[in-house]
Tab-separated table of C-alpha atoms and ligand atoms in Angstrom:
chain	number	residue	atom	x	y	z
A	32	MET	CA	-0.765	-25.591	-17.305
A	33	THR	CA	-2.709	-24.980	-14.796
A	34	GLY	CA	-1.146	-22.270	-12.067
A	35	ARG	CA	-0.344	-22.828	-8.519
A	36	THR	CA	-3.003	-20.153	-7.913
A	37	VAL	CA	-5.108	-22.403	-9.501
A	38	LEU	CA	-4.202	-26.267	-7.600
A	39	ASP	CA	-4.159	-23.955	-4.314
A	40	GLN	CA	-7.448	-22.947	-5.152
A	41	LEU	CA	-8.139	-27.062	-5.231
A	42	LYS	CA	-7.577	-27.908	-1.656
A	43	PRO	CA	-9.664	-30.464	-0.157
A	44	LYS	CA	-11.952	-29.456	2.336
A	45	HIS	CA	-11.753	-32.276	4.954
A	46	GLN	CA	-15.766	-31.532	6.526
A	47	VAL	CA	-17.284	-33.389	3.080
A	48	PHE	CA	-16.149	-36.707	4.067
A	49	VAL	CA	-18.663	-39.218	4.711
A	50	ALA	CA	-20.774	-38.330	7.506
A	51	GLU	CA	-20.346	-38.675	11.563
A	52	ILE	CA	-18.551	-41.482	12.607
A	53	GLY	CA	-21.380	-42.159	15.138
A	54	ALA	CA	-23.776	-43.196	12.225
A	55	TYR	CA	-20.955	-45.362	10.024
A	56	GLU	CA	-20.562	-47.087	13.205
A	57	LYS	CA	-24.047	-48.339	13.136
A	58	GLY	CA	-24.376	-48.702	9.252
A	59	LYS	CA	-26.367	-45.637	8.956
A	60	ILE	CA	-24.048	-44.222	6.184
A	61	LYS	CA	-25.629	-45.583	2.977
A	62	GLN	CA	-23.542	-45.600	-0.930
A	63	PRO	CA	-24.225	-43.036	-2.682
A	64	GLU	CA	-25.123	-44.045	-5.580
A	65	PRO	CA	-25.439	-48.338	-7.037
A	66	PRO	CA	-22.197	-49.424	-8.415
A	67	THR	CA	-21.541	-48.042	-12.224
A	68	PRO	CA	-18.497	-50.070	-12.611
A	69	LEU	CA	-15.883	-49.151	-15.039
A	70	PRO	CA	-15.278	-51.124	-18.149
A	71	ALA	CA	-12.536	-53.117	-18.195
A	72	PHE	CA	-9.582	-52.624	-20.461
A	73	ASN	CA	-8.688	-55.400	-23.092
A	74	ASP	CA	-5.208	-55.857	-23.288
A	75	SER	CA	-2.551	-58.151	-22.041
A	76	GLN	CA	-0.471	-55.302	-20.950
A	77	VAL	CA	-2.671	-54.284	-18.054
A	78	ARG	CA	-2.901	-55.838	-14.833
A	79	GLY	CA	-6.252	-56.579	-11.881
A	80	HIS	CA	-6.848	-52.802	-12.400
A	81	GLY	CA	-8.037	-53.539	-15.464
A	82	LEU	CA	-6.460	-49.933	-16.706
A	83	LYS	CA	-3.563	-48.408	-19.359
A	84	ILE	CA	-1.236	-46.085	-17.451
A	85	ILE	CA	-0.206	-43.627	-20.075
A	86	GLY	CA	1.587	-41.257	-17.100
A	87	GLN	CA	1.589	-38.650	-15.247
A	88	TYR	CA	0.506	-35.145	-15.767
A	89	ASP	CA	1.874	-32.273	-13.633
A	90	ASN	CA	3.157	-35.195	-10.571
A	91	LEU	CA	-0.591	-34.458	-9.731
A	92	TYR	CA	-3.166	-36.179	-12.222
A	93	ILE	CA	-2.468	-39.714	-13.742
A	94	PHE	CA	-3.906	-40.230	-16.971
A	95	CYS	CA	-4.870	-44.227	-17.905
A	96	GLN	CA	-6.559	-45.106	-20.945
A	97	SER	CA	-10.342	-47.991	-20.115
A	98	SER	CA	-12.421	-49.476	-23.084
A	99	ASP	CA	-14.743	-46.310	-22.147
A	100	GLY	CA	-12.257	-43.909	-22.844
A	101	LEU	CA	-9.669	-41.305	-20.621
A	102	LEU	CA	-9.762	-41.346	-17.699
A	103	VAL	CA	-7.968	-38.705	-14.761
A	104	ILE	CA	-6.988	-39.462	-11.876
A	105	ASP	CA	-5.966	-36.598	-9.212
A	106	GLN	CA	-3.119	-38.866	-7.159
A	107	HIS	CA	-4.131	-36.771	-3.510
A	108	ALA	CA	-7.045	-37.133	-3.537
A	109	ALA	CA	-7.578	-40.646	-4.251
A	110	HIS	CA	-4.702	-41.835	-2.223
A	111	GLU	CA	-6.036	-39.425	0.746
A	112	ARG	CA	-9.444	-41.029	0.406
A	113	LEU	CA	-7.934	-44.374	0.706
A	114	LEU	CA	-5.939	-44.001	3.696
A	115	PHE	CA	-9.230	-41.902	5.464
A	116	GLU	CA	-11.590	-44.998	4.862
A	117	LYS	CA	-9.256	-46.801	5.794
A	118	LEU	CA	-8.285	-44.962	9.267
A	119	LYS	CA	-11.689	-44.651	10.141
A	120	LYS	CA	-12.180	-48.965	9.933
A	121	GLN	CA	-9.746	-49.279	12.266
A	122	PHE	CA	-10.887	-46.393	14.461
A	123	LEU	CA	-14.336	-47.866	14.810
A	124	HIS	CA	-13.147	-51.428	14.692
A	125	GLY	CA	-10.735	-50.447	17.769
A	126	THR	CA	-7.142	-49.382	17.263
A	127	ILE	CA	-5.072	-47.730	14.091
A	128	ALA	CA	-1.997	-49.339	13.638
A	129	ARG	CA	1.047	-48.690	15.703
A	130	GLN	CA	4.586	-48.117	14.728
A	131	THR	CA	6.971	-48.326	17.917
A	132	LEU	CA	8.956	-45.731	17.603
A	133	LEU	CA	12.695	-47.315	18.253
A	134	PHE	CA	14.514	-44.113	19.386
A	135	PRO	CA	10.750	-42.719	21.312
A	136	GLU	CA	10.485	-38.916	21.245
A	137	THR	CA	10.009	-36.055	24.245
A	138	VAL	CA	7.416	-32.746	23.603
A	139	GLU	CA	6.754	-30.097	25.685
A	140	LEU	CA	3.544	-29.472	26.527
A	141	SER	CA	1.020	-26.623	26.859
A	142	VAL	CA	-1.580	-25.870	28.835
A	143	ALA	CA	-3.804	-25.824	26.488
A	144	ASP	CA	-2.581	-29.281	25.053
A	145	LEU	CA	-2.256	-30.588	28.708
A	146	GLN	CA	-5.705	-30.244	28.331
A	147	LYS	CA	-6.721	-31.292	25.357
A	148	VAL	CA	-4.596	-35.336	26.418
A	149	GLU	CA	-6.444	-35.446	29.769
A	150	GLN	CA	-9.977	-35.273	27.916
A	151	TYR	CA	-8.885	-37.021	24.757
A	152	GLY	CA	-6.694	-39.532	25.874
A	153	ASP	CA	-9.159	-42.773	25.498
A	154	GLU	CA	-9.103	-41.028	21.619
A	155	ILE	CA	-5.553	-40.570	21.573
A	156	GLU	CA	-4.670	-43.908	22.412
A	157	LYS	CA	-7.001	-45.243	19.521
A	158	MET	CA	-5.446	-43.331	16.834
A	159	GLY	CA	-2.612	-45.369	17.123
A	160	PHE	CA	-0.874	-43.495	19.531
A	161	THR	CA	1.358	-44.562	23.312
A	162	ILE	CA	2.491	-41.602	25.729
A	163	ARG	CA	3.130	-41.378	28.785
A	164	GLU	CA	4.182	-38.521	31.586
A	165	PHE	CA	7.796	-37.793	31.261
A	166	GLY	CA	7.305	-35.320	34.295
A	167	GLY	CA	6.347	-31.358	34.068
A	168	ALA	CA	4.631	-30.472	31.074
A	169	SER	CA	7.002	-33.770	29.241
A	170	TYR	CA	5.524	-36.781	27.288
A	171	VAL	CA	7.460	-39.075	26.132
A	172	ILE	CA	5.912	-40.504	22.617
A	173	SER	CA	6.459	-44.053	21.884
A	174	SER	CA	4.551	-45.208	19.000
A	175	ILE	CA	3.216	-43.109	16.795
A	176	PRO	CA	0.862	-44.465	13.837
A	177	ALA	CA	1.825	-46.736	11.167
A	178	LEU	CA	0.917	-44.018	8.504
A	179	GLY	CA	2.720	-41.233	9.526
A	180	ARG	CA	5.805	-43.551	9.966
A	181	ASN	CA	8.030	-41.102	7.525
A	182	MET	CA	6.815	-38.352	9.839
A	183	SER	CA	8.218	-36.536	13.441
A	184	ALA	CA	6.263	-38.301	15.775
A	185	SER	CA	6.486	-34.860	17.714
A	186	GLU	CA	5.311	-33.213	14.949
A	187	LEU	CA	1.973	-35.463	14.256
A	188	PHE	CA	1.613	-35.287	17.842
A	189	LEU	CA	1.314	-31.926	17.985
A	190	ASP	CA	-0.684	-31.619	14.569
A	191	ILE	CA	-2.940	-33.468	16.076
A	192	LEU	CA	-3.938	-31.941	19.412
A	193	GLU	CA	-3.825	-28.608	17.184
A	194	GLN	CA	-7.068	-30.661	15.314
A	195	PHE	CA	-9.001	-31.793	18.692
A	196	GLY	CA	-8.997	-27.946	19.557
A	197	ALA	CA	-9.562	-26.269	16.499
A	198	SER	CA	-13.069	-27.306	16.585
A	199	SER	CA	-13.978	-27.473	20.087
A	200	GLY	CA	-17.362	-27.146	22.280
A	201	SER	CA	-19.824	-26.228	18.892
A	202	LYS	CA	-18.593	-29.569	17.280
A	203	ARG	CA	-19.960	-33.448	17.867
A	204	GLU	CA	-17.914	-35.380	18.813
A	205	GLY	CA	-17.336	-38.099	15.732
A	206	SER	CA	-16.706	-34.985	13.166
A	207	LEU	CA	-14.787	-34.033	15.274
A	208	LEU	CA	-12.863	-37.095	14.903
A	209	GLU	CA	-13.201	-37.587	11.543
A	210	ASP	CA	-12.077	-34.104	11.158
A	211	VAL	CA	-8.804	-35.652	12.797
A	212	LEU	CA	-8.688	-38.745	10.617
A	213	ALA	CA	-9.168	-36.177	7.745
A	214	SER	CA	-6.422	-34.637	8.241
A	215	MET	CA	-3.894	-37.621	9.353
A	216	ALA	CA	-4.884	-39.000	5.865
A	217	CYS	CA	-4.141	-35.787	4.266
A	218	LYS	CA	-0.750	-35.776	5.673
A	219	ALA	CA	0.595	-39.140	5.043
A	220	ALA	CA	-1.289	-39.284	1.386
A	221	VAL	CA	0.629	-38.891	-2.128
A	222	LYS	CA	0.925	-35.461	-2.864
A	223	ALA	CA	0.455	-32.243	-5.299
A	224	GLY	CA	3.552	-32.637	-6.353
A	225	ASP	CA	5.816	-36.319	-6.025
A	226	LYS	CA	6.359	-38.021	-9.041
A	227	LEU	CA	5.085	-41.301	-8.185
A	228	PRO	CA	7.267	-44.387	-10.156
A	229	THR	CA	4.236	-46.494	-11.593
A	230	GLU	CA	5.068	-49.458	-9.354
A	231	GLU	CA	2.805	-47.041	-6.992
A	232	ILE	CA	0.438	-45.638	-9.701
A	233	GLU	CA	0.044	-49.561	-10.545
A	234	ALA	CA	-0.832	-50.560	-6.237
A	235	LEU	CA	-2.867	-46.981	-5.792
A	236	LEU	CA	-5.009	-48.315	-9.010
A	237	ASP	CA	-5.306	-51.556	-7.309
A	238	ASN	CA	-5.902	-50.512	-4.085
A	239	MET	CA	-8.528	-47.807	-5.745
A	240	VAL	CA	-11.106	-51.140	-7.693
A	241	LYS	CA	-10.436	-52.652	-3.784
A	242	ALA	CA	-11.970	-49.637	-2.028
A	243	ASP	CA	-14.344	-50.082	-4.980
A	244	LEU	CA	-13.333	-45.761	-5.482
A	245	PHE	CA	-14.362	-46.328	-9.624
A	246	SER	CA	-17.310	-46.727	-9.259
A	247	HIS	CA	-19.346	-44.223	-6.709
A	248	CYS	CA	-19.425	-41.163	-6.798
A	249	PRO	CA	-17.356	-38.660	-4.659
A	250	HIS	CA	-18.080	-36.911	-1.666
A	251	GLY	CA	-16.847	-33.432	-1.671
A	252	ARG	CA	-13.954	-32.891	-4.571
A	253	PRO	CA	-13.841	-35.429	-6.923
A	254	VAL	CA	-11.445	-38.360	-6.844
A	255	LEU	CA	-11.356	-39.045	-11.205
A	256	LYS	CA	-13.310	-37.842	-13.738
A	257	ASN	CA	-13.387	-40.194	-16.617
A	258	PHE	CA	-13.775	-38.514	-20.460
A	259	SER	CA	-15.770	-41.247	-22.772
A	260	ALA	CA	-14.282	-42.522	-26.232
A	261	ASN	CA	-17.116	-40.339	-27.272
A	262	ASP	CA	-16.974	-37.195	-26.467
A	263	ILE	CA	-13.742	-37.041	-27.300
A	264	LYS	CA	-14.396	-37.805	-30.856
A	265	LYS	CA	-16.582	-34.893	-30.784
A	266	TRP	CA	-14.819	-33.171	-29.605
A	267	PHE	CA	-11.942	-33.540	-32.861
A	268	HIS	CA	-15.224	-33.543	-35.115
A	269	ARG	CA	-15.246	-36.693	-35.675
A	270	SER	CA	-18.414	-39.380	-36.048
B	338	ZN	ZN1	-5.426	-33.375	1.617
């Protein structure tokens, strides 16, 4: 069994994700490798993603059988990647999908946070937040990014403001925005320790296929690892 301390060391480094938003926008980002699609598992039980789910290990890793062996997926890393790419696409094409709150929340902002709202108002809006002044240092939040619907609106908003401040000054705006979106994706993604029902695992695999996550060398922390049938044979001295 892997200890918690080892898992903690594996926390992702968001800044390694892709390149800056400006480059992405101009189509400068190249795919790291030509696709080498995973061969489908030939079984009538499996769905479109072509993998046979074996199960979840340690509420963190999804084990699947492919036609080429054993595939292990880090559920948080995979989901976070999917959400990050989705958020980035939405942001670049206008605005991130938002969710109107039934009960708008009021937050009291510090002087530093008020400055950030002033400076990054447009970006905050594009990220799916609808805010308006409510007298003094108070703001009313009436919508949040749709994927944040299970989170407290004020907590999410304050966290995003904190991200804007974390690297002010030296950082270029593009990578600053990426860090904010990456943080949003991390918060909304399934966690290490979440027990996933089979339907959720199926949906995750389907979305990974659609996003081509199986055929590209991942940036930063690996999302999956394939153990080929041959390697497994060799471990057991079979030929
Ligand atoms: Zn994360």
